[in-house]
C-alpha atoms as one frame of an Amber mdcrd trajectory, in Angstrom:
protein
   0.000   0.000   0.000   1.341   3.439  -0.932   1.647   5.722   2.130  -0.707
   8.668   2.194   0.708  12.111   1.545   0.828  14.172   4.745  -0.891  17.542
   4.609   1.523  19.171   7.072   4.220  21.676   6.127   7.829  21.043   5.228
   9.883  22.702   7.961  13.415  23.806   7.049  15.822  24.506   9.910  19.216
  26.104   9.355  21.371  29.053   8.401  19.801  31.449   5.895  22.271  33.622
   3.984  21.917  36.543   1.601  23.449  35.692  -1.782  24.162  38.284  -4.454
  25.323  37.840  -8.046  26.977  40.848  -9.676  27.196  40.241 -13.429  29.123
  42.350 -15.874  31.772  42.362 -18.554  35.556  42.502 -18.479  37.396  44.447
 -21.153  40.525  45.653 -19.409  42.928  45.078 -16.538  43.350  47.285 -13.500
  46.232  49.750 -14.162  47.837  49.208 -10.746  47.515  45.402 -10.509  47.140
  42.388 -12.848  43.456  42.073 -12.017  40.413  42.263 -14.336  38.068  45.247
 -14.079  34.410  44.206 -13.946  31.952  46.694 -15.416  28.734  45.965 -13.503
  25.644  45.371 -15.645  23.150  43.717 -13.296  22.754  42.580  -9.696  20.454
  39.841  -8.397  19.812  39.111  -4.712  18.429  35.735  -3.606  18.062  33.690
  -0.444  21.065  31.479   0.196  21.832  28.482   2.373  18.760  27.218   4.212
  16.850  30.121   2.654  17.481  28.773  -0.849  16.494  25.251   0.204  13.218
  26.608   1.603  12.518  28.780  -1.450  13.113  25.865  -3.832  10.811  23.645
  -1.771   8.084  26.305  -1.891   7.889  25.848  -5.677   6.175  22.522  -5.024
   3.077  24.286  -3.692   3.430  22.682  -0.246   3.513  25.004   2.765   7.122
  25.682   3.748   8.240  27.080   7.100  11.817  28.207   7.742  13.309  28.326
  11.241  16.480  30.406  11.043  18.498  33.142  12.724  18.035  36.664  11.360
  20.144  39.674  12.266  18.529  43.077  12.813  20.243  44.840   9.926  19.643
  45.830   6.297  20.763  42.419   5.042  18.338  40.657   7.372  15.495  42.886
   6.194  16.328  42.192   2.549  16.552  38.449   3.197  13.195  38.430   4.989
  11.563  40.180   2.028  13.042  37.726  -0.485  11.810  34.749   1.531   8.323
  36.219   1.773   8.254  36.776  -2.005   9.231  33.114  -2.458   6.239  31.988
  -0.385   8.233  30.921   2.693   6.945  31.568   6.226   9.780  32.460   8.615
  10.088  31.838  12.361  13.175  33.849  13.307  15.578  33.093  16.120  17.289
  36.403  17.122  20.948  36.619  16.127  23.746  38.918  17.160  26.273  39.980
  14.549  25.625  40.865  10.913  23.774  38.979   8.191  26.124  36.664   6.311
  26.369  37.755   2.679  28.047  35.919  -0.196  28.703  38.081  -3.239  29.767
  36.473  -6.518  31.388  38.697  -9.171  30.694  37.121 -12.571  31.516  37.715
 -16.219  30.418  35.594 -19.159  28.645  33.189 -16.828  31.839  32.483 -14.855
  32.662  33.468 -11.290  35.726  35.715 -11.056  35.685  36.219  -7.305  33.482
  35.532  -4.280  33.341  38.060  -1.463  32.071  36.847   1.933  31.094  39.391
   4.561  29.110  39.622   7.755  28.480  36.685  10.033  29.647  36.393  13.593
  27.478  36.067  16.639  25.561  33.000  17.709  21.799  32.527  17.499  20.014
  32.736  20.844  19.115  29.395  22.404  15.425  30.150  22.699  13.125  28.806
  19.985   9.814  30.639  19.375   6.724  28.706  20.447   5.336  28.950  16.911
   8.480  27.233  15.613   8.073  24.379  18.090   4.459  23.953  17.001   5.566
  23.855  13.352   8.014  21.031  14.085   5.244  19.086  15.811   2.910  19.449
  12.803   5.568  18.932  10.085   5.171  16.385   7.315   8.978  16.345   7.049
  11.905  18.345   8.406  15.042  19.434   6.555  18.073  20.679   8.483  20.165
  22.792   6.122  23.351  23.366   8.093  25.838  25.944   6.800  27.970  25.970
   9.930  26.713  29.286  11.326  25.187  27.963  14.521  21.468  27.309  14.094
  21.859  23.510  13.984  24.112  23.714  17.065  21.589  25.687  19.126  20.574
  23.687  22.186  16.919  24.679  21.906  16.778  23.738  18.231  18.407  20.341
  18.810  16.077  19.501  21.679  13.075  20.353  19.500  14.410  18.263  16.599
  15.085  15.313  18.886  11.432  15.239  19.940   9.937  15.640  16.446   8.135
  12.669  14.881   8.387  13.692  11.205  11.036  12.160   8.906  14.225  14.217
   9.189  16.684  14.987   6.369  20.012  16.418   7.540  22.179  18.298   5.021
  25.449  18.635   6.977  28.381  21.039   7.005  31.891  20.101   8.202  31.864
  23.078  10.608  28.492  22.072  12.005  27.424  19.506  14.591  26.513  15.867
  14.121  22.937  15.137  13.110  20.536  14.373  15.935  20.096  10.632  16.370
  17.398   9.037  14.251  17.663  11.192  11.128  15.973   9.381   8.239  18.498
  10.609   5.650  21.844  12.481   5.752  22.979  14.161   2.496  26.672  15.206
   2.384  28.574  15.754  -0.828  31.875  13.944  -1.415  34.076  16.718  -0.042
  31.924  17.090   3.063  31.963  13.343   3.630  35.775  13.272   3.597  35.931
  15.979   6.254  33.190  14.434   8.361  34.917  11.029   8.523  38.526  12.369
   8.410  39.125  10.317   5.286  41.626  10.804   2.468  39.557   9.013  -0.156
  42.005   6.127  -0.702  40.954   3.249  -2.962  38.344   3.042  -5.736  35.941
   5.934  -5.527  32.650   4.087  -5.104  34.089   1.562  -2.650  35.581   4.264
  -0.440  32.447   6.414  -0.643  30.215   3.497   0.346  32.433   2.609   3.312
  32.692   6.220   4.474  28.931   6.709   4.150  28.301   3.586   6.190  30.759
   4.801   8.816  28.951   8.135   9.045  25.580   6.386   9.223  26.756   4.310
  12.201  28.374   7.244  13.999  25.346   9.493  13.648  22.811   6.674  14.142
  21.059   7.715  10.936  18.716   5.594   8.846  20.596   6.215   5.578  23.274
   8.407   4.011  23.047   9.693   0.424  26.325  11.113  -0.900  25.939  13.479
  -3.856  28.540  12.784  -6.552  28.194  15.800  -8.829  27.654  14.817 -12.442
  27.626  11.126 -11.396  24.426  11.412  -9.345  24.248  10.048  -5.802  25.152
   6.958  -3.778  22.675   5.782  -1.135  23.917   3.692   1.796  21.320   1.717
   3.800  21.848  -0.621   6.720  22.604  -4.178   5.542  22.028  -3.438   1.840
  24.307  -2.937  -1.137  24.689   0.753  -2.005  22.238   2.189  -4.532  23.817
   4.403  -7.214  21.378   6.814  -8.857  22.708   8.303 -12.105  21.963  11.792
 -13.384  19.419  11.551 -16.239  21.656  13.648 -18.498  25.044  15.368 -18.392
  24.698  19.042 -17.495  27.494  21.605 -17.251  27.127  25.014 -15.687  26.634
  26.836 -12.420  26.391  24.231  -9.634  25.745  26.727  -6.822  22.701  25.540
  -4.856  22.504  22.058  -6.401  22.935  20.463  -2.979  20.065  22.541  -1.618
  17.903  21.458  -4.551  18.777  17.817  -3.835  18.092  17.993  -0.096  14.821
  19.922  -0.417  13.526  17.513  -3.094  14.386  14.513  -0.909  12.564  16.036
   2.062   9.499  16.813  -0.063   9.407  13.235  -1.340   9.540  11.862   2.212
   6.735  14.259   3.156   4.702  12.648   0.366   5.276   9.185   1.852   8.089
   8.024  -0.447  10.637   5.397   0.515  14.154   6.735   1.107  15.347   5.131
  -2.155  12.478   6.800  -4.031  13.255  10.124  -2.352  16.900   9.965  -3.473
  15.911   9.149  -7.046  13.488  12.085  -7.061  16.172  14.345  -5.592  18.690
  13.479  -8.331  16.123  14.311 -11.018  15.166  17.612  -9.354  18.781  18.677
  -8.845  19.431  18.008 -12.544  16.317  19.982 -13.472  17.539  22.881 -11.313
  20.946  22.899 -13.020  19.427  22.621 -16.500  17.337  25.727 -15.756  20.512
  27.700 -15.006  20.980  27.012 -11.308  21.280  29.874  -8.853  22.255  32.264
 -11.638  18.717  32.041 -13.072  17.097  33.083  -9.783  14.206  35.553  -9.770
  11.291  36.139  -7.431   8.935  34.891 -10.160  10.970  31.691 -10.584  10.737
  31.036  -6.866   6.959  31.186  -6.749   4.968  27.928  -6.843   4.629  26.719
 -10.421   3.501  23.695 -12.366   6.256  21.091 -12.345   5.661  19.890 -15.902
   5.337  22.083 -19.001   2.494  20.620 -21.051   0.547  22.461 -23.763   1.373
  24.775 -26.643   1.228  27.888 -24.426   3.670  26.433 -21.898   5.990  25.270
 -24.683   5.827  28.707 -26.305   6.775  30.414 -23.048   9.757  28.079 -22.644
  10.887  28.706 -26.227  10.670  32.481 -25.744  12.707  32.281 -22.545  15.423
  30.121 -24.133  15.634  32.418 -27.155  15.901  35.496 -24.908  19.011  33.911
 -23.371  20.481  33.208 -26.826  19.854  29.453 -26.567  19.059  26.865 -29.228
  15.553  25.380 -29.387  15.231  21.731 -30.439  11.955  19.959 -31.221  10.906
  16.464 -32.189   7.552  14.777 -32.610   5.550  11.597 -32.713   2.734   9.546
 -31.205   4.769   7.927 -28.380   1.880   5.530 -27.772   4.014   3.039 -25.844
   7.143   4.795 -24.607  10.115   2.459 -25.200  13.910   2.407 -25.341  13.982
   3.535 -28.977  11.995   6.659 -28.101  14.273   7.413 -25.164  17.419   7.099
 -27.278  16.017   9.555 -29.828  14.888  12.031 -27.163  18.243  11.997 -25.375
  20.123  12.476 -28.639  17.823  15.353 -29.598  18.238  17.108 -26.232  22.021
  17.114 -26.597  21.708  19.251 -29.736  20.498  22.404 -27.959  19.361  24.144
 -24.785  15.805  22.801 -24.583  13.733  20.027 -26.156  10.039  20.393 -27.021
   8.131  17.229 -27.983   5.273  17.821 -30.430   2.820  15.059 -29.497  -0.014
  13.724 -31.654  -3.338  13.985 -29.828  -5.634  10.964 -29.444  -7.670  12.055
 -32.468  -4.518  12.514 -34.536  -3.178   9.064 -33.577  -6.492   7.432 -34.497
  -6.407   9.124 -37.903  -2.859   7.891 -38.537  -2.898   4.455 -36.903  -6.505
   3.271 -36.999  -9.459   2.948 -34.596  -7.569   0.688 -32.130  -4.994   3.360
 -31.379  -3.839   4.989 -29.200  -3.494   2.484 -26.394  -2.466   5.239 -23.961
  -4.499   8.455 -23.778  -2.802  11.742 -24.584  -2.833  13.082 -20.989  -0.796
  10.090 -19.817   1.511  10.141 -22.835   2.185  13.856 -22.323   2.789  13.403
 -18.599   5.260  10.568 -19.105   7.203  12.519 -21.718   7.262  15.737 -19.690
   8.565  13.852 -16.648  11.674  12.682 -18.547  14.816  14.579 -17.673  15.652
  15.095 -21.359  12.264  16.699 -22.207  11.575  20.335 -21.314   8.032  20.738
 -22.672   5.295  18.870 -24.550   2.977  20.508 -27.098  -0.077  18.441 -28.146
  -1.537  18.938 -31.648  -4.702  17.577 -33.305  -3.686  17.667 -36.971  -2.183
  14.638 -38.801   1.153  16.495 -39.049   2.898  18.901 -36.653   3.123  21.673
 -39.246   0.918  24.194 -37.409   2.597  23.797 -34.030   6.032  23.893 -35.665
   5.143  27.142 -37.412   4.173  28.594 -34.050   7.214  27.418 -32.086   9.749
  27.727 -34.953  12.491  25.553 -33.465  16.079  26.011 -34.555  16.458  22.234
 -35.009  13.800  19.631 -35.889  14.836  16.054 -35.094  13.546  12.658 -36.206
  14.771   9.128 -35.474  16.770   7.277 -38.135  13.784   5.232 -39.305  12.605
   8.360 -41.144  15.572   8.376 -43.522  14.159   7.947 -47.008  15.406   4.944
 -48.975  15.502   7.026 -52.168  17.053  10.073 -50.496  13.728  11.805 -49.797
  13.927  14.454 -47.087  11.856  14.721 -43.930   8.321  15.920 -44.669   8.799
  18.953 -42.397  12.131  20.000 -43.972  10.753  22.674 -46.327   8.648  24.217
 -43.550  11.541  24.380 -41.079  13.830  25.955 -43.679  11.409  28.899 -44.041
  12.586  30.409 -40.756  16.190  29.293 -41.128  15.851  26.117 -39.109  17.672
  22.844 -39.627  16.231  19.332 -39.870  18.386  16.435 -38.681  18.110  12.674
 -38.269  19.596  10.887 -35.259  20.396   7.153 -35.183  17.428   4.985 -34.259
  17.750   2.134 -31.776  17.232  -0.934 -33.946  14.581  -3.502 -33.117  12.294
  -1.191 -31.113   8.885  -0.319 -32.542   5.556   0.449 -30.912   3.651  -1.348
 -33.671   5.755  -4.515 -33.366   5.512  -4.392 -29.555   1.712  -4.309 -29.774
   1.681  -7.136 -32.331   4.005  -9.227 -30.183   1.829  -8.693 -27.122  -1.275
  -9.750 -29.019   0.488 -12.830 -30.393   1.812 -13.839 -26.974   5.450 -13.372
 -27.989   7.998 -10.763 -27.016  10.091  -8.484 -29.145  13.831  -9.131 -29.328
  15.837  -5.949 -29.712  19.008  -5.883 -31.700
């Protein structure tokens, strides 16, 4: 039986920071030192640390409460406003000292320098009554420790120790051990080495699994999930072989905040009744989605607000295309019925996504599939087909069309690249049927290799005949 989703809030406990990105251009060196001169063009403030974890979680639509220390200064006021705009309710523990600020100076999408300022002072031990009540009512709790004292506060630790909700602990080497009984601990590789005083000797996965198990025993935690960057995550359970969860696709770019995205997604999944293994798989997908969207550098108050997780429909696809184009990106599209999603489809979709900055799938509606394939098709209704496609890490949006061909929706979206699987290559050198249309706006049609031996039609025939299809 699948556990019921709890209706309580996700409570995030930890150190909220004020992050600022200063973007500009560099065209000269400083005359008195061999240092680049950054001409400022834009500045974006966003919640950092536990504040970012809470703001990302609030996108899910679930109520999110943040218990953190806030200083009585301009930075604290700005941080409070950003959290409110993101839909996060804050229970503040008073803090002496200044708000911790992390300022990144960037040019061409790369960080030139990070300036840290503020900090100092410990949060008071007292926890507001409203915060204690929130922990009691929580569906799940995430401790986002950045080593600034909230997770070390005696009052906070006592409250966490008495909470019944599943607890995810995202640790920091300067912070304390997790309270006993945490459901999941989520260090990255570097943090794990510091936490277990290890040098990382031996094969990577073997050492990571042993170190994670050591940390799990020491902290009396249910499980430890170590994030491995582009290689996903390794989950260590008691008495079980480690589970390695791969990233759905390779993504380069700004990794700032990826750990917060991972931890908040894992906590949300546990709040929904997921198993720890399911929560880690969901967290890997969400962290990849966060990075693909631009990571922390793409932050805006609008992006932080609750939004639909999946982009389905021509309007949603059009908005995505406009956003990608505004950033100078390349729009890729492909199409088909996708009646029974199989390995051949997935190979084509992954290959198509690697050609640009977003992938839109133009999906034949139920009526369109019936026209093309006959009265017995589709086997899977369009809402389910669209949902499955949109949930894939390599698909950014799905646009459903009713016509026999995707010409109308293509003319509206005008992708830079239109992709089809290799089974569309004409034996007599005929081009793709959409080639002339795509060329009108300067687009390019391409064919990617098709995974041999996979076909929806043959799968259906094999199922009806009581046989199974053998792929090449």
